[in-house]
CSV table of C-alpha atoms in Angstrom, one decimal:
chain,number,residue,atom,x,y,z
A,1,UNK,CA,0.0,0.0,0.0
A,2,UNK,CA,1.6,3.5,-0.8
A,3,UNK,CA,1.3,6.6,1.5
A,4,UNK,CA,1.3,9.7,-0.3
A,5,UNK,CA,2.0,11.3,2.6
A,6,UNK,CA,5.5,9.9,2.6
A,7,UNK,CA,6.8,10.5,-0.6
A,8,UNK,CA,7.6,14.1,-0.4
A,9,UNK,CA,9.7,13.6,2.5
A,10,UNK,CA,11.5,10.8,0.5
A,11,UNK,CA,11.8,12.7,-2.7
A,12,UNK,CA,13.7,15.5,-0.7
A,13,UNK,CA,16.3,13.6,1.1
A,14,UNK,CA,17.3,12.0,-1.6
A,15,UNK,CA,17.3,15.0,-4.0
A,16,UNK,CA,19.4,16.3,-1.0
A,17,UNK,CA,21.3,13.4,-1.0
A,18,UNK,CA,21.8,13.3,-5.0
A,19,UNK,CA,23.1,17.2,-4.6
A,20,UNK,CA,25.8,16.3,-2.7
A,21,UNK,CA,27.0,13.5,-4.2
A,22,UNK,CA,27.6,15.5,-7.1
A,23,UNK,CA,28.9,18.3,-5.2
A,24,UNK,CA,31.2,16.3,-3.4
A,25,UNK,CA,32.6,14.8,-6.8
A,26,UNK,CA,33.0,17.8,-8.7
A,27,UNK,CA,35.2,19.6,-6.1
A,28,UNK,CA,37.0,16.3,-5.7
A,29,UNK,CA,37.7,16.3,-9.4
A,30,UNK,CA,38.6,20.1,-9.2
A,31,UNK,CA,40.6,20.1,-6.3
A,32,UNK,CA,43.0,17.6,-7.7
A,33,UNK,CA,42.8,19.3,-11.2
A,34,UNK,CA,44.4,22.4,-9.2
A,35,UNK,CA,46.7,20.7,-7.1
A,36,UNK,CA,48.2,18.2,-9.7
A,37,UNK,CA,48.2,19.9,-13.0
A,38,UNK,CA,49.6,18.0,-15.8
A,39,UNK,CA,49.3,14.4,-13.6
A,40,UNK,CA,49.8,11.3,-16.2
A,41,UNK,CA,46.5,9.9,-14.3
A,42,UNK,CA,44.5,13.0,-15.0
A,43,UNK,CA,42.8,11.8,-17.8
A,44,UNK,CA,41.9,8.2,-16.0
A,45,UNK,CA,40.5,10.5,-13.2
A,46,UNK,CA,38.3,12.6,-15.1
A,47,UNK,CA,36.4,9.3,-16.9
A,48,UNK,CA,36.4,7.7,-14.0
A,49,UNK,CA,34.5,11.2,-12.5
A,50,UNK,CA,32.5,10.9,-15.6
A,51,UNK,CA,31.5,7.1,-15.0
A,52,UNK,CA,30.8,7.5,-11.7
A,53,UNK,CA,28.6,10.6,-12.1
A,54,UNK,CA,26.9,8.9,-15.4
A,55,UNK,CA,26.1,5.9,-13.1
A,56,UNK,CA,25.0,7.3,-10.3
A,57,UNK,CA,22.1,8.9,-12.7
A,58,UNK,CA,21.1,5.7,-13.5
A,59,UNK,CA,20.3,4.8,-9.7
A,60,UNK,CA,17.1,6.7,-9.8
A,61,UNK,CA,15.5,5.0,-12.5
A,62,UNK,CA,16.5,1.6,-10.8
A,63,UNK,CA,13.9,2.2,-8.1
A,64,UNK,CA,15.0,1.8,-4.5
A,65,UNK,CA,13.8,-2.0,-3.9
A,66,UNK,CA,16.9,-4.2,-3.6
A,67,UNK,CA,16.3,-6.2,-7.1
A,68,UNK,CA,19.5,-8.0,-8.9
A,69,UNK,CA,19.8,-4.8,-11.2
A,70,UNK,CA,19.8,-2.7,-8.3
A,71,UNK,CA,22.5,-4.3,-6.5
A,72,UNK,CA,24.8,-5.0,-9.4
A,73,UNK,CA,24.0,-1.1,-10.0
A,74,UNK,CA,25.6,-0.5,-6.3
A,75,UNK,CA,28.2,-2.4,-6.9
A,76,UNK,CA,29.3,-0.8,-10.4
A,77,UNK,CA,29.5,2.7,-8.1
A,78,UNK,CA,31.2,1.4,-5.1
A,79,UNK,CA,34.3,-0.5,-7.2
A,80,UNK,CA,34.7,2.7,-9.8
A,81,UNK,CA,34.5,5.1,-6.3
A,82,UNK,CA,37.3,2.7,-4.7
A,83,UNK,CA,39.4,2.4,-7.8
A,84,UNK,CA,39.2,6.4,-8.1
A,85,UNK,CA,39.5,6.9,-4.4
A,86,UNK,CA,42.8,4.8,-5.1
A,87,UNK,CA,44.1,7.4,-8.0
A,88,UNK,CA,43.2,10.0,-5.9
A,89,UNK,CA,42.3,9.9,-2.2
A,90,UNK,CA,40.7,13.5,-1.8
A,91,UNK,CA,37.7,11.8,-3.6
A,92,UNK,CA,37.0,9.7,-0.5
A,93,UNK,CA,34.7,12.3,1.0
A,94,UNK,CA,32.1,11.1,-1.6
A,95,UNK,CA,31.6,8.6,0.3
A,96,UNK,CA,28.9,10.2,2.6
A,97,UNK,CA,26.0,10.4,0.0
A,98,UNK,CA,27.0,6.6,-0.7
A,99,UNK,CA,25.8,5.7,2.9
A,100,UNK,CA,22.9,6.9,2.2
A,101,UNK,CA,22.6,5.1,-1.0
A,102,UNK,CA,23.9,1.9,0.2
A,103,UNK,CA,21.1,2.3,3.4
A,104,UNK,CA,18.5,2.9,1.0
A,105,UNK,CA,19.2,0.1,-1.0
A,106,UNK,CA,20.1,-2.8,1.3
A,107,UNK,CA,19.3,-4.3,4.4
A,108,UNK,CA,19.9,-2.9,7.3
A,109,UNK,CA,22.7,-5.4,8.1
A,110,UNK,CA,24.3,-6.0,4.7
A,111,UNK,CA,24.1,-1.6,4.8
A,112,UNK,CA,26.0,-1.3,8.2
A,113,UNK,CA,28.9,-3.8,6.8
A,114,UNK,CA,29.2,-1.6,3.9
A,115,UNK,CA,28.6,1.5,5.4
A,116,UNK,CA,32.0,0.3,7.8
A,117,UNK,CA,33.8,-1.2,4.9
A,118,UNK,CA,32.9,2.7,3.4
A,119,UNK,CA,34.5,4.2,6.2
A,120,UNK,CA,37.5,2.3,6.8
A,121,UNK,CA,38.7,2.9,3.0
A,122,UNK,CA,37.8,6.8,4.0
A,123,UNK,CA,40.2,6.8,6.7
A,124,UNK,CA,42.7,4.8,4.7
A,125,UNK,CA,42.3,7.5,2.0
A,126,UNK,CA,42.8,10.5,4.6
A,127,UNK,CA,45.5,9.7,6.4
A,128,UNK,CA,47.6,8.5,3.2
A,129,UNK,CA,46.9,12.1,2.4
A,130,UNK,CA,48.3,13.7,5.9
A,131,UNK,CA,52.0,14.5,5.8
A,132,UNK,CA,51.3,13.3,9.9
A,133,UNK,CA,49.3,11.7,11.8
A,134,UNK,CA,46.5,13.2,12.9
A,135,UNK,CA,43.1,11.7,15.7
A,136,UNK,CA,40.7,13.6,13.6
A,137,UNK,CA,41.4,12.0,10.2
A,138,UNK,CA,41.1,8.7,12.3
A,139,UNK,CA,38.1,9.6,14.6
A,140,UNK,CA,36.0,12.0,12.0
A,141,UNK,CA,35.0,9.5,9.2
A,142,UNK,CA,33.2,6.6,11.4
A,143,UNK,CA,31.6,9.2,13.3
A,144,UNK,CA,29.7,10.8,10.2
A,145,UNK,CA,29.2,7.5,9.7
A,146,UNK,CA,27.3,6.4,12.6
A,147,UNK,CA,25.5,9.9,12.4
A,148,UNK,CA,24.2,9.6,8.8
A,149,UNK,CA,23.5,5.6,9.5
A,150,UNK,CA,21.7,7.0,13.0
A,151,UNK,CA,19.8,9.5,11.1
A,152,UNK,CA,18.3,7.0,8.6
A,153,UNK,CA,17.9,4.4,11.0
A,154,UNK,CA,16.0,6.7,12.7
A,155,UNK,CA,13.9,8.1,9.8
A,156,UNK,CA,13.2,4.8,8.8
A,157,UNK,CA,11.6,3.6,12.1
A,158,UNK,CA,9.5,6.9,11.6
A,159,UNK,CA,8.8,6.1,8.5
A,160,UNK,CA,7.5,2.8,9.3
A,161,UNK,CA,5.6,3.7,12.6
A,162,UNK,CA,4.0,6.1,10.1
A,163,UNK,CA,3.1,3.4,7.5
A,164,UNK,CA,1.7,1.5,10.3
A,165,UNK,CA,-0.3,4.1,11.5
A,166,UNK,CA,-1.7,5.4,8.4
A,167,UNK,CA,-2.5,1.6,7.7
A,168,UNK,CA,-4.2,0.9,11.2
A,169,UNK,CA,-6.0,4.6,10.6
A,170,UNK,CA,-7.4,3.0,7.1
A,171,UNK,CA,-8.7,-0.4,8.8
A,172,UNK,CA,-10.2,2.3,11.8
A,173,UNK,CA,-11.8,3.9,8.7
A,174,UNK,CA,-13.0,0.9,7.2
A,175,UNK,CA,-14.6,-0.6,10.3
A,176,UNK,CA,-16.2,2.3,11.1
A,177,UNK,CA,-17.7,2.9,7.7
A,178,UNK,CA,-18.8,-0.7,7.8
A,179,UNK,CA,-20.7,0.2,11.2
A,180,UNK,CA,-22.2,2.9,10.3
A,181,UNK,CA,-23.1,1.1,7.3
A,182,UNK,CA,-24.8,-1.2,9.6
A,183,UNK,CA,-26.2,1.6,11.7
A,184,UNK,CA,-27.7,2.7,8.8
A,185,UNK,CA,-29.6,-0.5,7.9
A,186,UNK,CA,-30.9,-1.2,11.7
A,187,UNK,CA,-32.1,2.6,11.2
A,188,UNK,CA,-34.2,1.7,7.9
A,189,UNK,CA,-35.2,-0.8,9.3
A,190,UNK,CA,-37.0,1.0,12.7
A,191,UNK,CA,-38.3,3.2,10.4
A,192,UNK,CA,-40.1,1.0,7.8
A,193,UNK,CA,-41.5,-0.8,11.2
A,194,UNK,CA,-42.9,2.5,12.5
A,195,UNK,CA,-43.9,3.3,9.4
A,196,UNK,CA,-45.8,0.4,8.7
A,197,UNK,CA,-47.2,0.3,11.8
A,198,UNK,CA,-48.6,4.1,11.7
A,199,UNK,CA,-49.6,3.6,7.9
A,200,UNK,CA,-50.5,0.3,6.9
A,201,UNK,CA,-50.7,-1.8,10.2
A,202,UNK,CA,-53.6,1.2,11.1
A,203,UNK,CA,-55.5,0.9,7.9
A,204,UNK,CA,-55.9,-2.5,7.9
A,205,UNK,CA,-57.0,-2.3,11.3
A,206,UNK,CA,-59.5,0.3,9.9
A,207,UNK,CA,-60.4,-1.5,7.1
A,208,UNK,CA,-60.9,-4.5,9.7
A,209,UNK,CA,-63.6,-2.9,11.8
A,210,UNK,CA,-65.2,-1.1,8.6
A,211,UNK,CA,-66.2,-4.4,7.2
A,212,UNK,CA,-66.7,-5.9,10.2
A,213,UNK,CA,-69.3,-3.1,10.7
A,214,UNK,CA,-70.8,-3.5,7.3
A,215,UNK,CA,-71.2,-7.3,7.6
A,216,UNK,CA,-73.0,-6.4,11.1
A,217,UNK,CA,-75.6,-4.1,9.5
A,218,UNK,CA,-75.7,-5.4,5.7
A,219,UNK,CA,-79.5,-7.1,6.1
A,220,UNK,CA,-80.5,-4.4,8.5
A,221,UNK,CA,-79.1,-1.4,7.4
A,222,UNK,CA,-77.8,-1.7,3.7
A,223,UNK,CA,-76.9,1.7,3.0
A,224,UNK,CA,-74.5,2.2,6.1
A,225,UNK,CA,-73.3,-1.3,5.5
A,226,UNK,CA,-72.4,-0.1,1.7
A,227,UNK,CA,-71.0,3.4,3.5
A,228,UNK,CA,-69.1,1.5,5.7
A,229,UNK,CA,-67.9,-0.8,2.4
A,230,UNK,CA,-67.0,2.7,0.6
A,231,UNK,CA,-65.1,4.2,3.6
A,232,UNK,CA,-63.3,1.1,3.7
A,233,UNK,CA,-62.4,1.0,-0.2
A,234,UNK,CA,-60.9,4.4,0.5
A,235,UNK,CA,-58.8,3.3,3.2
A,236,UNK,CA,-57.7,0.5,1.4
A,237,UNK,CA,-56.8,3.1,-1.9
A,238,UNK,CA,-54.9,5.2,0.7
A,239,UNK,CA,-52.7,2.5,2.5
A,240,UNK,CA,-52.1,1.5,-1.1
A,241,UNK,CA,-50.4,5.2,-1.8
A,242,UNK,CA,-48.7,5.0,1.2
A,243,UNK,CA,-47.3,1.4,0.6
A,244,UNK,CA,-46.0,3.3,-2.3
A,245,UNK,CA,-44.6,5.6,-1.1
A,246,UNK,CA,-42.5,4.3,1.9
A,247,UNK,CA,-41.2,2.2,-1.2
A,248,UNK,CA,-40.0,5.1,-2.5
A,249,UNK,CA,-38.8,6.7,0.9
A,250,UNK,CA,-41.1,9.8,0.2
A,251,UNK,CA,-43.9,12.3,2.6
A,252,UNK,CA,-46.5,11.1,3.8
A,253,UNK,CA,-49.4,10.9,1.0
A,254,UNK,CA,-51.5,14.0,3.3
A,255,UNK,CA,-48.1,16.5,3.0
A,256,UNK,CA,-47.1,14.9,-0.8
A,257,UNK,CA,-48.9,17.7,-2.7
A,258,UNK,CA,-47.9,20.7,-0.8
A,259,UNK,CA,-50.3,20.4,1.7
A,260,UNK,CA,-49.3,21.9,5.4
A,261,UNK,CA,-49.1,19.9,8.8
A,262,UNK,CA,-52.0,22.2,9.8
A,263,UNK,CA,-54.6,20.6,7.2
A,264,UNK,CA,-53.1,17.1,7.0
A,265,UNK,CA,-53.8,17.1,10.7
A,266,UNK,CA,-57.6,18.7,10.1
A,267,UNK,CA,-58.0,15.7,7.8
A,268,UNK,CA,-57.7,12.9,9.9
A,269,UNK,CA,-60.2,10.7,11.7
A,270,UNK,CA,-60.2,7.8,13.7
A,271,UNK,CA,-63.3,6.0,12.4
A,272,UNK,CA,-67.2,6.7,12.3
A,273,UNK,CA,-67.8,6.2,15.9
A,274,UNK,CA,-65.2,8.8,17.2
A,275,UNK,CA,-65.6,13.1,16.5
A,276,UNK,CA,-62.0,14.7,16.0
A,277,UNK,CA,-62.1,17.9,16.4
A,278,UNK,CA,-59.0,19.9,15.1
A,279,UNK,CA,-57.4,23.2,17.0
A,280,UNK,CA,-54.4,25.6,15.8
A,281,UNK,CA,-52.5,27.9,18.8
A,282,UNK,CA,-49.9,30.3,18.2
A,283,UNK,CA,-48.5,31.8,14.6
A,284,UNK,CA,-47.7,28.8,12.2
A,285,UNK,CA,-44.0,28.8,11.5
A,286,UNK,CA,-42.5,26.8,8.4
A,287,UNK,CA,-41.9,22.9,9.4
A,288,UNK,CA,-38.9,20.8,8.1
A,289,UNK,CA,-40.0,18.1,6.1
A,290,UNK,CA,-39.0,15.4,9.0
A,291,UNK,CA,-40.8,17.1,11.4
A,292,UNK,CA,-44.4,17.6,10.0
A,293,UNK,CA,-43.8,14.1,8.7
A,294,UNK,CA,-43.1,12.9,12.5
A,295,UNK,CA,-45.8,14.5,14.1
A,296,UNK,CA,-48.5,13.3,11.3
A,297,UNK,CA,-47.5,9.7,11.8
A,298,UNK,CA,-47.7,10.2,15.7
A,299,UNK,CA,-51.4,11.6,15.6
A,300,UNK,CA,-52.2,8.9,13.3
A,301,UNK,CA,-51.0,6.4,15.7
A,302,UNK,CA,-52.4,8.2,18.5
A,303,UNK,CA,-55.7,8.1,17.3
A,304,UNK,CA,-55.6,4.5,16.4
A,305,UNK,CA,-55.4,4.0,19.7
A,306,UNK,CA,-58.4,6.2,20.6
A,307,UNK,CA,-59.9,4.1,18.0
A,308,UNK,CA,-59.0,0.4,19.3
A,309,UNK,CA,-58.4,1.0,22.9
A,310,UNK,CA,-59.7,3.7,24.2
A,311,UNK,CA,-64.0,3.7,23.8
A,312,UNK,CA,-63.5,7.8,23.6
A,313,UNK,CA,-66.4,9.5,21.7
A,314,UNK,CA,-64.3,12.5,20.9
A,315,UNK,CA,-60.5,13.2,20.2
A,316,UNK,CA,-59.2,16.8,20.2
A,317,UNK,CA,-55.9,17.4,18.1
A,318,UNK,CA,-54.3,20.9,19.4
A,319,UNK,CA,-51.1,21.9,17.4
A,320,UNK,CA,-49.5,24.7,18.8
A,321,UNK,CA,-46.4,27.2,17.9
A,322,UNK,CA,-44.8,28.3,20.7
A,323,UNK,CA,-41.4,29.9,18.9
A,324,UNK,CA,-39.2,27.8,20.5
A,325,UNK,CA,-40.9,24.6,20.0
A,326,UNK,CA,-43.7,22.8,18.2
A,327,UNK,CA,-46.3,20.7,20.6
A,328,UNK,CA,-49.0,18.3,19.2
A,329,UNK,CA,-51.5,17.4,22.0
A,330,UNK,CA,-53.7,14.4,21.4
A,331,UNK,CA,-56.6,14.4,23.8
A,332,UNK,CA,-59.6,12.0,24.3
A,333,UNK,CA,-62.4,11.4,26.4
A,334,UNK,CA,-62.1,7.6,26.5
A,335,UNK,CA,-61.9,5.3,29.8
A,336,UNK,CA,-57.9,6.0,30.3
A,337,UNK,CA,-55.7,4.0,32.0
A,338,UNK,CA,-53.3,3.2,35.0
A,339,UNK,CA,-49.5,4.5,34.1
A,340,UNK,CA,-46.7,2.2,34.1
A,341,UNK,CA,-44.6,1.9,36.3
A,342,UNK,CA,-41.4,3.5,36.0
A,343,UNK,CA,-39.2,1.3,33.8
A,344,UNK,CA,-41.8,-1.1,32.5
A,345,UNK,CA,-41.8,-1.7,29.1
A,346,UNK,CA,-44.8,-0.7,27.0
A,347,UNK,CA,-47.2,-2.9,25.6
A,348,UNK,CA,-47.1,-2.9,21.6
A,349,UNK,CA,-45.4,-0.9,18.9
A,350,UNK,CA,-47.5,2.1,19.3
A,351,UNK,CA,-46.0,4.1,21.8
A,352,UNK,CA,-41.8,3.1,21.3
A,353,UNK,CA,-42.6,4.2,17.5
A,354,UNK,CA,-44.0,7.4,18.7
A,355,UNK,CA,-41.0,7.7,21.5
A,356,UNK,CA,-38.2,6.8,18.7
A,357,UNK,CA,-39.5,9.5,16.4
A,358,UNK,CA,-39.6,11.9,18.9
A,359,UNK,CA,-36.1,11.4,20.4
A,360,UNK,CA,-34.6,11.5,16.4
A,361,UNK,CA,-35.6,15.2,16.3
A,362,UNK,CA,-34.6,16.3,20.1
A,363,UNK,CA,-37.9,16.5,21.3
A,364,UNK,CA,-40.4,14.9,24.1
A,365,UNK,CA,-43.0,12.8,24.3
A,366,UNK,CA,-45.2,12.9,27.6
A,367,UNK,CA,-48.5,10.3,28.5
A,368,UNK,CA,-51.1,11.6,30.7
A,369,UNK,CA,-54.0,9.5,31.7
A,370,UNK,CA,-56.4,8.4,34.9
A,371,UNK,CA,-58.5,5.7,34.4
A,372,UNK,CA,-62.3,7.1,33.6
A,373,UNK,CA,-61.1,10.8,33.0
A,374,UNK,CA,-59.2,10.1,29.3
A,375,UNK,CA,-55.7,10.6,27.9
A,376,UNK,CA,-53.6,13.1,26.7
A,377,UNK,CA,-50.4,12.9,24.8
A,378,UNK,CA,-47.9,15.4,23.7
A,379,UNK,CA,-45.1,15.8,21.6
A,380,UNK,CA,-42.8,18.5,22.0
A,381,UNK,CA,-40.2,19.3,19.2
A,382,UNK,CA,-38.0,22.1,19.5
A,383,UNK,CA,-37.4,24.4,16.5
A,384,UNK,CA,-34.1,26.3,15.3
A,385,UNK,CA,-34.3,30.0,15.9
A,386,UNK,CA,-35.4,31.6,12.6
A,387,UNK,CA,-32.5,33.8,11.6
């Protein structure tokens, strides 16, 4: 795997590296050019300069893996270095760029032999050109040696614990894109159960006690019967918009046509027996999409409970805009019931649905009710400040 991130810092050592080499090697050459004029082995020295400078360019295109072409490369450049180091010893300092090249190219152990073989043959070369002996000639060369071979030692462990890290960052990556991935589906799939269960799941039910209604009163009362058949044929028609819909992942069918929360919530009953009555509070403020489509599917779930559980006679929707916040109160007149304990788990899928959709936008859902006296239910969501 490559890492982008590393390649500049490569590219400039080695240009730096490169730079000297051939900085080194043309004030070798010049230096003995001006100290040894008219030398028999003048011309050997300058095509040996030239070889060793044309085959040092050819390193680059080599790459820096250690293939056979590589190392016979490395090996080409060491021997003509020695044998010109031989002619002339001031061109041992050129040695210093080919540590680095010999680290780059070869193990670590295999480099550090040849980095010390390197050295010696520097030192041999130095002192042969003292007139006396002198600590520094002996002492200076292996210690830029074990610098340099420090220094890319060094870089290299960097460089690895960076690969590794940009590696284990990837995997991170990967993982967590995978759960979120998987996130994602447990999500789709709460909300195709709420939805079903606030859409379909309710119309059927509708549709249910419709006909059941209709097969009650057919020899008695044929025309409600046939009503009750009609109402139920719409139902039936709607649930089959809404199946369509949640196929497609789009509004609910009552906001689909630009229609507000206000008269999608005016719109709905909860069957023939039951009077909803519909009230507005406050200045109506524009609604995200997610929101109106939250708090339609929570009144319609509401009042399918009026409608199965509750025997109310009337239901009273209140939506109210209170700058801050949106509330939807859902209120009936019905026989109620005794609250749940704290921590027990609800009955159904009603109510969690309702909870869920509330706590995806921020909000609050809160259950009132005393058996005999009714129940009320409210959904606060809170709004962003206009700006």
């Amino acid at each position: 795997m490559s890492h982008p991130t590393r390649k500049p810092d490569t590219r400039t050592l080695a240009t730096v590296a490169h730079t000297a080499f051939f900085l080194l090697l043309g004030a070798s050459l010049l230096r003995f050019l001006l100290r040894h004029p008219g030398e028999p082995r003048t011309p050997w020295i300058i095509a040996l300069s030239i070889t060793l400078a044309l085959l040092y360019v050819l390193g680059p295109a080599l790459g820096a893996a250690p293939t056979a072409r590589r190392l016979l490369w490395l090996g080409l450049v060491v021997t003509t270095w020695v044998v010109l180091v031989v002619l002339a010893p001031s061109f041992a300092w050129c040695a210093v760029p080919l540590f680095f090249t010999a680290l780059r190219t070869l193990p670590p152990r295999a480099a550090v032999v040849l980095v010390a073989l390197l050295t010696c043959f520097v030192v041999i070369a130095q002192l042969q050109l003292s007139k006396s002996f002198d600590p520094n000639l002996l002492l200076a060369p292996p210690a830029v040696a074990a610098l340099a071979t420090a220094v890319f030692v060094h870089m290299e462990r960097q460089a690895q614990a960076q690969r590794e890290l940009i590696d284990d960052l990837i995997r991170t990556r990967r993982e967590l894109a995978a759960t979120e991935r998987r996130e994602g589906t447990l999500a789709e799939r709460q909300r195709l159960s709420m939805e079903i269960h606030d859409t379909l799941a309710q119309n059927l039910s509708s549709q249910q006690m419709l006909l059941q209604a209709a097969d009650r009163t057919w020899d008695t009362d044929p025309a409600t019967a046939r009503a009750h058949v009609r109402t139920a044929t719409g139902i039936a028609a709607h649930g089959l918009a809404e199946a369509r819909r949640l196929v497609h992942d789009l509004a609910p069918s009552e906001l689909a046509d630009g229609a507000g929360l206000a008269e999608a919530l005016r719109a709905l009953d909860a069957g023939p027996d039951i009077e909803v009555r519909f009230h507005l509070e406050g200045t109506p403020a524009p609604l995200p999409d997610r929101v109106q489509s939250a708090l339609l599917r929570i009144a319609q779930g509401a009042l399918a409970n009026v409608r199965e559980h509750s025997g109310a006679r009337t239901a009273a929707l209140t939506l109210s805009f209170l700058g801050d916040q949106v509330v939807l109160d859902i209120a009936d007149d019905g026989h109620g019931f005794a609250e749940p304990r704290t921590g027990a788990a609800e009955r159904g899928h009603g109510l969690p649905a309702m909870r869920a959709r509330v706590r995806q936008l921020g909000g609050t859902l809160t259950i009132e009710s005393t058996p005999g006296e009714g129940t009320v239910l409210s959904a606060a969501i809170p709004l962003e400040p206009a700006p």
